């Protein structure tokens, strides 16, 4: 799989390590009411869709940036990649 | 373990019944063929005209007491024990494709009980004992071969870890031997003992481990279940659940609605997708694992070997092909095929461990979808929906578990209580902090 890095252009996926669902950007507030349940969900439960999936990849063998890659889990087709930083600052981690 | 022993005695009794009650019952359904050497001889002399299909092809009935979703190893074994051992009736297995089209027909066939943790090891040893009597139990040649598994070690730290694991295995009634370098050399002189980075310093050997014919296991359980009256319904995809007031009523399928008293889900890599239809998110990610087989070769590898310094394991099938594999591709996937980078990594692991493998040509590669759980251990439990039960999270190691998983799931469905060896496999163990994490890598499915 080739990941279209927004700064570096196409990079081989083997340069990256994979973390998982991009929702991991939205870390719950540990001080809020019901934080324990929110963290159990956050840490352990996944949508795990068959189809389009937004996910976190770390460019470990490259510029060490975190990307949010949009990919189809049924075909492995990659539909896009953004810097995770932009996603997090834009609050679009859902 | 006392109760597991009792269960083995029960399984033993039902095995003996094959010649008695059950065969008579089966005759009502159709004339059962009992397999034996004599039978093969007679058929050979009479043009093989006496063989019959292994199971019926029934139409779905409007309702069943028990519906098992998924005709893989675990679903078929569950139906088998439910009918044979727990004496239940009105059971159906619903399979979206054909029986054995999932991981049961895609794995590298290793069976072993060399786990470390108390939540796991008694369960896998129970499974190992069931394997040892399986072919007599269901009168089918599953080619169970106790050729041994050797986990190689390359550092002093690894030796300590394996010594601890071996002791944990012995505590649970399994067998384990720690071999030194010369012990390994006596078994496999052609390994690369003096690899500069990863010299072989010994290994943990389980002699009772080995391999089994994966399709044969599915077919044996399917035939046995069919003979006991279970309806095996193929090309029947479950597309939804009917749940009323928190209780399961039945399932929507591609062949119409089917009512059910209890529903057991055993769909391995599809666990997330299927449970989502019941409105549940799972502590599971689906990942692809690849496997490989070489051209057929003369016998060279009598047992199963795992490399302790990289991702590579290998055995030789009875046809002569070297069957080997390595690590997950590492990203969510439902594609049943992987990428080149992992093929390269596995090949490098093989070359580091046994350079002679470089002379063999690769024949085939394929992938299967693993239900990777958040702690690397499975789930056999009830769910918040009354009457809906879950069997999943088998990761890349569910083949060896097939007999015990089917037995424990049938136990849960039939009695409402977990089997003694499967008590730890609760769905709520994650939020409650009782994870069973053999590798200690945390909630990161692609690292288990
Ligand atoms: C490459 C590879 C190597 C492996 N090697 C080993 C090994 O050496 N040792 C070991 O112990 N384990 C191994 N495993 C793991 C093992 O194969 C699995 O853990 C185990 O087979 C899973 O249980 P199962 O047999 O019930 O799954 P499956 O055979 O996948 O059964 C699940 C069934 O559910 C069906 N299904 C899915 N959705 C629906 C639906 N909506 N309606 C109806 N039916 C549905 C599927 O079609 C499928 O037939 C390996 C797996 C792979 C892929």
mmCIF file of N, CA and C in Angstrom, chain B residues 39 50 82 87 92 113-114 121 137 139 214 331 371:
data_model
loop_
_atom_site.group_PDB
_atom_site.id
_atom_site.type_symbol
_atom_site.label_atom_id
_atom_site.label_comp_id
_atom_site.label_asym_id
_atom_site.label_seq_id
_atom_site.Cartn_x
_atom_site.Cartn_y
_atom_site.Cartn_z
ATOM 1 N N UNK B 39 -13.935 -50.596 5.821
ATOM 2 C CA UNK B 39 -14.866 -49.898 4.933
ATOM 3 C C UNK B 39 -14.132 -49.392 3.669
ATOM 4 N N UNK B 50 -20.307 -46.773 -2.642
ATOM 5 C CA UNK B 50 -21.109 -46.729 -1.410
ATOM 6 C C UNK B 50 -20.977 -45.446 -0.600
ATOM 7 N N UNK B 82 -23.305 -29.634 21.723
ATOM 8 C CA UNK B 82 -24.647 -29.299 22.212
ATOM 9 C C UNK B 82 -25.582 -30.495 22.018
ATOM 10 N N UNK B 87 -27.048 -33.264 24.952
ATOM 11 C CA UNK B 87 -28.346 -33.861 24.652
ATOM 12 C C UNK B 87 -29.426 -32.898 24.186
ATOM 13 N N UNK B 92 -29.659 -25.449 14.874
ATOM 14 C CA UNK B 92 -29.218 -25.161 13.504
ATOM 15 C C UNK B 92 -27.911 -24.384 13.531
ATOM 16 N N UNK B 113 -0.702 -26.671 23.672
ATOM 17 C CA UNK B 113 -1.204 -26.058 24.910
ATOM 18 C C UNK B 113 -0.009 -25.541 25.680
ATOM 19 N N UNK B 114 0.680 -24.567 25.090
ATOM 20 C CA UNK B 114 1.882 -24.028 25.738
ATOM 21 C C UNK B 114 1.701 -22.562 26.093
ATOM 22 N N UNK B 121 -4.118 -21.413 30.222
ATOM 23 C CA UNK B 121 -3.468 -22.715 30.077
ATOM 24 C C UNK B 121 -4.389 -23.907 30.373
ATOM 25 N N UNK B 137 -13.803 -40.070 18.872
ATOM 26 C CA UNK B 137 -15.048 -39.427 19.298
ATOM 27 C C UNK B 137 -15.986 -39.200 18.121
ATOM 28 N N UNK B 139 -15.502 -40.269 14.870
ATOM 29 C CA UNK B 139 -15.340 -41.263 13.803
ATOM 30 C C UNK B 139 -14.983 -40.612 12.468
ATOM 31 N N UNK B 214 -6.966 -29.308 9.045
ATOM 32 C CA UNK B 214 -7.979 -28.319 9.437
ATOM 33 C C UNK B 214 -9.355 -28.587 8.811
ATOM 34 N N UNK B 331 -2.738 -3.943 10.128
ATOM 35 C CA UNK B 331 -3.749 -2.883 9.992
ATOM 36 C C UNK B 331 -5.114 -3.550 9.855
ATOM 37 N N UNK B 371 -10.038 -12.178 14.377
ATOM 38 C CA UNK B 371 -10.740 -11.375 15.379
ATOM 39 C C UNK B 371 -9.757 -11.099 16.518
#
